[in-house]
Amino acid sequence: MAQDFRLPGRGRIDRKKPIAFTFNGRTVGGYEGDTLASALLASGIRLMGRSFKYHRPRGVLTHGADEPNALFQVDRGTGRADPNNRATVVEAVAGLTVSSQNHWPSLEHDIGQVNDLVAPVLTAGFYYKTFMWPRSFWDKFYEPAIRAAAGLGVAPDAPDADRYVHRNTHCDVLVVGAGPAGLAAALAASEAGKRVILADEQAEMGGSLLADLTSTIDGKPASAFVAEALKTLAGRANVTLLSRTTAFGYYNHNHVVLTERVTDHLAAPDPKLPRERLWQVRAKEVVLATGAHERPLGFADNDRPGIMLADSVRTYVNRYAVAPGRRIVFATNGASAYRAAADAKAVGLDVTLVDLRPEAEIGPERALLSGIELLAGHTVVGSTGGKAVTGLIVAPLSGGSVGARRTLACDCVGMSGGWTPAVHLFSQSRGKLTFRTEIDAFVPGTSVQAERSAGACKGTYDLASILAEGWAAGADAAGAPSTRAFAATPATPTGFKAARVLPTDADPKNVRAFLDFQNDVTAKDIGLAVREGFESVEHVKRYTTNSMATDQGKTSNMAALGLVSEILAKDIPQVGTTTFRPPYTPVTFGAIVGTARGETFDPIRTAPVHEWAVKQGAKFENVSLWRRAWYFPKPGEDMHAAVARECRAVRESVGLLDASTLGKIEVVGPDAAEFMNRMYPNGWTKLEPGKCRYGLMLKEDGFIFDDGIVARMAPDRFHVTTSTGGAPRVMAHMEDYLQTEWPDLDVFLTSITEEWGVIAVQGPRAREVIAPFVTGIDLSPQAFPQMTVREGEILGVPTRLMRVSFTGELGFEINVPADFTQAVWEALFGYGQRFGITPYGTEAMHVLRAERGFIIVGQETDGTVTPDDVGLSGMVSKAKKDFVGKRSLARPDMARADRKQLVGLLSADGRTVLEEGAQIVADTRQALPMTMLGHVTSSYLSPTLNHPIALAVVSGGRARMGETLFVTTPAGFTAVKVVAPVFLDPEGKRVEGLVEGGVHA
Amino acid sequence: MLLVPCPYCGPRPEVEFRCGGEAHIARPADPDALDDAAWAEYLFARTSPKGLHAERWLHAHGCGRWFNALRNTVSDAFITTYEMGQPRPDIAGDR
Ligand SMILES: [Zn+2]
């Protein structure tokens, strides 16, 4: 398309570098330096979207980060499409596929526009009031229907093809914003050699000065000042300049997070570059120079395409060399729009200015209007047009009454309702805002962190003052206070007369003056909310959704606040203000996630025999960060068949388990036994070196925290094992007591989890399998009984050999240095072939221990289970005066007969495998809600017994042996019989190994 | 993210630490001497002051040592740190 609205001979676009992209299928031309918005305006395209709720035609309202209307789907190729991009900040790049949002079938003809006709019912709180009943309709009908009809862009359906990285850095002074205040601050701060980072969200640094063709600073044009300042800063080794970088979050202790857009502006970026870089900056001092946002004016139909902010008109004309229209009416309540009008007039556009203020209240800005018609003391009561504005309806004000209407024909309106300092980051830093009535704005008040604001974000609008303030702030931040005066001419036109909704002669019921353009909230909605009793601005916001859209109300917050204050006749500070929260502008998920995706999402811990298990075709499961072999299917086997085979092998011959993931802590020192006595309910003093004991660990509340075998290696040395997932928390728990409660104990704790690999050899043939390889240890049952530990060698490698069993069978746990574990494993596996040795995984381990009724912490326990609840009161020493958890066990509640106790459950039909977590009741005919007695904690089909078995915790369970209870299943209740929580070998004879003829009786 | 001043390692980011809650709640020397209410008080009752708060911190992913810190719960400023077992310093002020 021809760029009919491109102005000759000006602007910061590069006319030597034309580009083209498509918008809704049409090719649009532009130049490097354009945004999507400026390129579309250059081609005369003003209709850029449909509004969220009423589907009203909308054009661009702003020229920057505050844009609520022009939101586009931007497609850079497969995996590179994302919605809700602001047309005013996305740089125009060759080859982009851009489309507008929230319309069907097309932007020009949108069915949803019917919402605009029924607008009278779509008022504040409409959703709350309409879709309340029946409740079940919400999930199934209302919400899907509303989401389909509303919503903004389309979520991408392919994985993000780009790469994102994080970078951490420190600096002395972080300056946010590179407008006049930020540039001056960076110059001052870097002069003294401090490490300075200057970050600015735009492609080019300079802020408002980039659109200022009339001001001079120290005798030079503003653009020359910018160029010289940037050249000076770039020449200083202590300065980092980050353009296209938004400081979006200000967190504790001057932790400021920035997102840098690295490649979006490049048509063919180097594939080595990330798309975005997230900077985590820890700054000693921060200077906020984030500028201000212009306010729209509230009048009927103030949202037609072509109606935009006055300073945006000026920016499009001066910076982008685009005429947003040929006949422009400026409507204002203050001085700054005069400068915009003068600049538009200077490029030959037809300009009229309407000022709400009477002639007498207009200041020196009046002089800027040479040759421009001024309608002072006029209000705006509406606009004409459809998909583009065709006229602005104005009327004179006199003595509070609205005079005769008059329509000013135009194709663009530049409105200015005054200015709102961008205090978002200051507010995020938890600084306290104060209201300055004379500028009708909240400005930074009391600081909490090491930061200071300068320039327009502090309510300072005069260029010379902004520069001086910026310099002083930068010097102060660098710890070398100094001042510098800047000569800036001409004087900046400042000041405005606060106006919420402009006076009108229309029936207020028929006036839709939009405050929040993105969420389609009108002044009428705010009024309704207040009449319905919402007086806190936070409630009004949520009820009306004002400023709750992705723009977070940058152009609407103050308008709503002012209106509430006006209706309630309370001062603005009494009505309150919004607390701004990160992010300042939307941040891609990619930038937040960084490299933590796919394989690098989480660290993976693998056991020493992991590679071997992979080669054997093992299936794996995640246990905390560990990846453990789950089962080892043979060709044609499903999980069930594999687990059954593995279990049978252990019961009938011998199996091998990689148990290296068990947590291991060495407790060493003269006071080791005393420490163990205090940490565990068990007694340790009498445990001789060479013996093992099952250790149950409680927290101070008396509930089971972890468990594991403890071997006493020497009088002053314990080898403690923990559950796989529990190792870090057990270590932390022990360290906490050791360092903070009993620092007098001479004990050292060392995590040895990764030092020792552990091979569990379990089954009646276990001794025969290990015997040929073990030296220095008498393996005979008499010399090496159950629950003992011996030190010797296996294959010439040192071992801590434990005779322990988590399966109920004769078994050994061979601790060997991790690096030798696979070699030992392979030797045992090779030799064990004659016994049909079988590697087994965690699933078989779970089944085998459940058959014997051994608990797993976290499965049978849930943080509310005592030793007695799971039948382990025998582990609790009666003789010890104190241990962690002892006092809590003496509470009456801990001894109640109706506590949930561990029991076994057998399905009455002999077939049903219960669901873990299923609830248990005594009587299925009782009234709802039923009394639930407990739940199933473990459930398997036992390959050894050939019927289902389950463990459960049941209220008063041990007194219910033989009772029939009922368990929920997906098909209804099923009957179960309560039995003791041990299904095999209740006397524990099997750990002694072979009974007769190599098989168990 | 807080910048936590480990007295042994210097200032380090919060992700390296674990906050252990209110400081100066010593485990009773003879728990059996406490009635249930007093024991429950020890176990569960903690203050949540607005302003200065003495807390236990563990430099878990650093030196592994516990220490006490005075932190202002309003501004999050760390006023001082001190060794386990030392009494709370007598410091006024809220920044
Ligand atoms: Zn440390």
Short mmCIF file of N, CA, C and O in Angstrom, two decimals, chain A residues 261-306:
data_model
loop_
_atom_site.label_atom_id
_atom_site.label_comp_id
_atom_site.label_asym_id
_atom_site.label_seq_id
_atom_site.Cartn_x
_atom_site.Cartn_y
_atom_site.Cartn_z
N ARG A 261 14.77 -7.37 24.59
CA ARG A 261 14.35 -8.02 23.35
C ARG A 261 15.51 -7.97 22.36
O ARG A 261 15.84 -6.92 21.83
N VAL A 262 16.13 -9.10 22.14
CA VAL A 262 17.40 -9.14 21.42
C VAL A 262 17.22 -9.24 19.92
O VAL A 262 17.94 -8.61 19.15
N THR A 263 16.27 -10.05 19.47
CA THR A 263 16.20 -10.33 18.02
C THR A 263 14.88 -9.96 17.35
O THR A 263 14.79 -10.04 16.12
N ASP A 264 13.86 -9.58 18.09
CA ASP A 264 12.57 -9.34 17.45
C ASP A 264 12.62 -8.27 16.36
O ASP A 264 11.80 -8.26 15.46
N HIS A 265 13.60 -7.39 16.44
CA HIS A 265 13.67 -6.30 15.46
C HIS A 265 14.51 -6.69 14.24
O HIS A 265 14.74 -5.87 13.37
N LEU A 266 14.99 -7.94 14.23
CA LEU A 266 15.85 -8.36 13.13
C LEU A 266 15.06 -9.31 12.21
O LEU A 266 14.41 -10.23 12.68
N ALA A 267 15.16 -9.04 10.88
CA ALA A 267 14.44 -9.89 9.94
C ALA A 267 15.10 -11.26 9.85
O ALA A 267 14.43 -12.28 9.67
N ALA A 268 16.43 -11.32 9.96
CA ALA A 268 17.13 -12.60 9.87
C ALA A 268 18.18 -12.65 10.98
O ALA A 268 19.37 -12.46 10.75
N PRO A 269 17.73 -12.89 12.22
CA PRO A 269 18.68 -12.85 13.33
C PRO A 269 19.67 -14.01 13.30
O PRO A 269 19.37 -15.08 12.77
N ASP A 270 20.84 -13.76 13.84
CA ASP A 270 21.84 -14.80 14.03
C ASP A 270 21.23 -15.90 14.91
O ASP A 270 20.78 -15.61 16.02
N PRO A 271 21.18 -17.13 14.41
CA PRO A 271 20.53 -18.19 15.20
C PRO A 271 21.19 -18.44 16.55
O PRO A 271 20.60 -19.06 17.43
N LYS A 272 22.41 -17.94 16.70
CA LYS A 272 23.08 -18.13 17.99
C LYS A 272 22.51 -17.20 19.08
O LYS A 272 22.73 -17.41 20.26
N LEU A 273 21.80 -16.17 18.64
CA LEU A 273 21.30 -15.19 19.62
C LEU A 273 20.00 -15.67 20.25
O LEU A 273 19.17 -16.28 19.59
N PRO A 274 19.83 -15.39 21.54
CA PRO A 274 18.53 -15.68 22.15
C PRO A 274 17.52 -14.64 21.70
O PRO A 274 17.90 -13.54 21.29
N ARG A 275 16.24 -14.99 21.78
CA ARG A 275 15.22 -13.99 21.43
C ARG A 275 15.18 -12.89 22.49
O ARG A 275 15.09 -11.71 22.17
N GLU A 276 15.22 -13.32 23.74
CA GLU A 276 15.18 -12.33 24.82
C GLU A 276 16.18 -12.72 25.90
O GLU A 276 16.53 -13.88 26.06
N ARG A 277 16.58 -11.70 26.61
CA ARG A 277 17.53 -11.91 27.70
C ARG A 277 16.90 -11.29 28.96
O ARG A 277 16.51 -10.13 28.95
N LEU A 278 16.79 -12.09 29.97
CA LEU A 278 16.24 -11.60 31.24
C LEU A 278 17.40 -11.21 32.13
O LEU A 278 18.23 -12.04 32.46
N TRP A 279 17.46 -9.96 32.50
CA TRP A 279 18.54 -9.45 33.35
C TRP A 279 18.07 -9.38 34.79
O TRP A 279 17.09 -8.71 35.08
N GLN A 280 18.78 -10.07 35.65
CA GLN A 280 18.51 -9.93 37.08
C GLN A 280 19.60 -9.03 37.62
O GLN A 280 20.75 -9.43 37.75
N VAL A 281 19.20 -7.81 37.92
CA VAL A 281 20.18 -6.80 38.32
C VAL A 281 20.07 -6.55 39.82
O VAL A 281 18.96 -6.36 40.35
N ARG A 282 21.21 -6.58 40.47
CA ARG A 282 21.24 -6.17 41.88
C ARG A 282 21.99 -4.85 41.89
O ARG A 282 23.20 -4.81 41.65
N ALA A 283 21.26 -3.77 42.10
CA ALA A 283 21.85 -2.44 42.00
C ALA A 283 22.06 -1.86 43.39
O ALA A 283 21.19 -1.98 44.26
N LYS A 284 23.20 -1.22 43.58
CA LYS A 284 23.39 -0.54 44.87
C LYS A 284 22.39 0.61 44.99
O LYS A 284 21.82 0.83 46.04
N GLU A 285 22.24 1.35 43.90
CA GLU A 285 21.32 2.48 43.89
C GLU A 285 20.55 2.47 42.57
O GLU A 285 21.08 2.03 41.55
N VAL A 286 19.32 2.98 42.62
CA VAL A 286 18.50 3.01 41.42
C VAL A 286 17.99 4.43 41.18
O VAL A 286 17.62 5.12 42.14
N VAL A 287 18.03 4.86 39.92
CA VAL A 287 17.37 6.10 39.53
C VAL A 287 16.21 5.73 38.62
O VAL A 287 16.40 5.07 37.60
N LEU A 288 15.00 6.13 39.02
CA LEU A 288 13.83 5.88 38.18
C LEU A 288 13.55 7.14 37.37
O LEU A 288 13.35 8.21 37.94
N ALA A 289 13.59 6.99 36.06
CA ALA A 289 13.30 8.11 35.16
C ALA A 289 12.35 7.60 34.10
O ALA A 289 12.68 7.49 32.92
N THR A 290 11.18 7.18 34.57
CA THR A 290 10.28 6.40 33.73
C THR A 290 9.20 7.23 33.04
O THR A 290 8.32 6.69 32.38
N GLY A 291 9.26 8.58 33.19
CA GLY A 291 8.36 9.42 32.40
C GLY A 291 6.94 9.45 32.93
O GLY A 291 6.66 9.10 34.07
N ALA A 292 6.04 9.87 32.05
CA ALA A 292 4.64 10.01 32.43
C ALA A 292 3.77 9.56 31.27
O ALA A 292 4.21 9.51 30.13
N HIS A 293 2.53 9.19 31.59
CA HIS A 293 1.57 8.79 30.56
C HIS A 293 0.49 9.88 30.44
O HIS A 293 -0.02 10.37 31.45
N GLU A 294 0.16 10.18 29.19
CA GLU A 294 -0.88 11.18 28.96
C GLU A 294 -2.25 10.55 29.20
O GLU A 294 -2.45 9.36 28.96
N ARG A 295 -3.18 11.37 29.67
CA ARG A 295 -4.52 10.86 29.95
C ARG A 295 -5.46 11.17 28.80
O ARG A 295 -5.42 12.27 28.25
N PRO A 296 -6.34 10.24 28.45
CA PRO A 296 -7.40 10.56 27.48
C PRO A 296 -8.41 11.50 28.14
O PRO A 296 -8.37 11.72 29.35
N LEU A 297 -9.30 12.03 27.35
CA LEU A 297 -10.42 12.81 27.89
C LEU A 297 -11.67 11.95 27.87
O LEU A 297 -11.86 11.13 26.95
N GLY A 298 -12.53 12.14 28.88
CA GLY A 298 -13.76 11.34 28.96
C GLY A 298 -14.92 12.08 28.30
O GLY A 298 -15.41 13.07 28.84
N PHE A 299 -15.32 11.64 27.13
CA PHE A 299 -16.52 12.20 26.47
C PHE A 299 -17.17 11.09 25.67
O PHE A 299 -16.55 10.03 25.42
N ALA A 300 -18.39 11.29 25.25
CA ALA A 300 -19.13 10.24 24.54
C ALA A 300 -18.40 9.85 23.26
O ALA A 300 -17.95 10.71 22.50
N ASP A 301 -18.29 8.55 23.04
CA ASP A 301 -17.67 8.02 21.82
C ASP A 301 -16.25 8.55 21.62
O ASP A 301 -15.86 8.91 20.52
N ASN A 302 -15.51 8.56 22.73
CA ASN A 302 -14.12 9.03 22.68
C ASN A 302 -13.18 7.94 22.19
O ASN A 302 -11.97 8.06 22.31
N ASP A 303 -13.76 6.86 21.66
CA ASP A 303 -12.92 5.70 21.31
C ASP A 303 -12.88 5.41 19.81
O ASP A 303 -12.43 4.36 19.41
N ARG A 304 -13.37 6.32 18.98
CA ARG A 304 -13.39 5.99 17.55
C ARG A 304 -11.98 6.00 16.97
O ARG A 304 -11.14 6.81 17.39
N PRO A 305 -11.73 5.10 16.00
CA PRO A 305 -10.40 5.09 15.37
C PRO A 305 -10.06 6.46 14.83
O PRO A 305 -10.88 7.10 14.15
N GLY A 306 -8.86 6.94 15.14
CA GLY A 306 -8.44 8.28 14.73
C GLY A 306 -8.38 9.22 15.93
O GLY A 306 -7.74 10.25 15.86
#
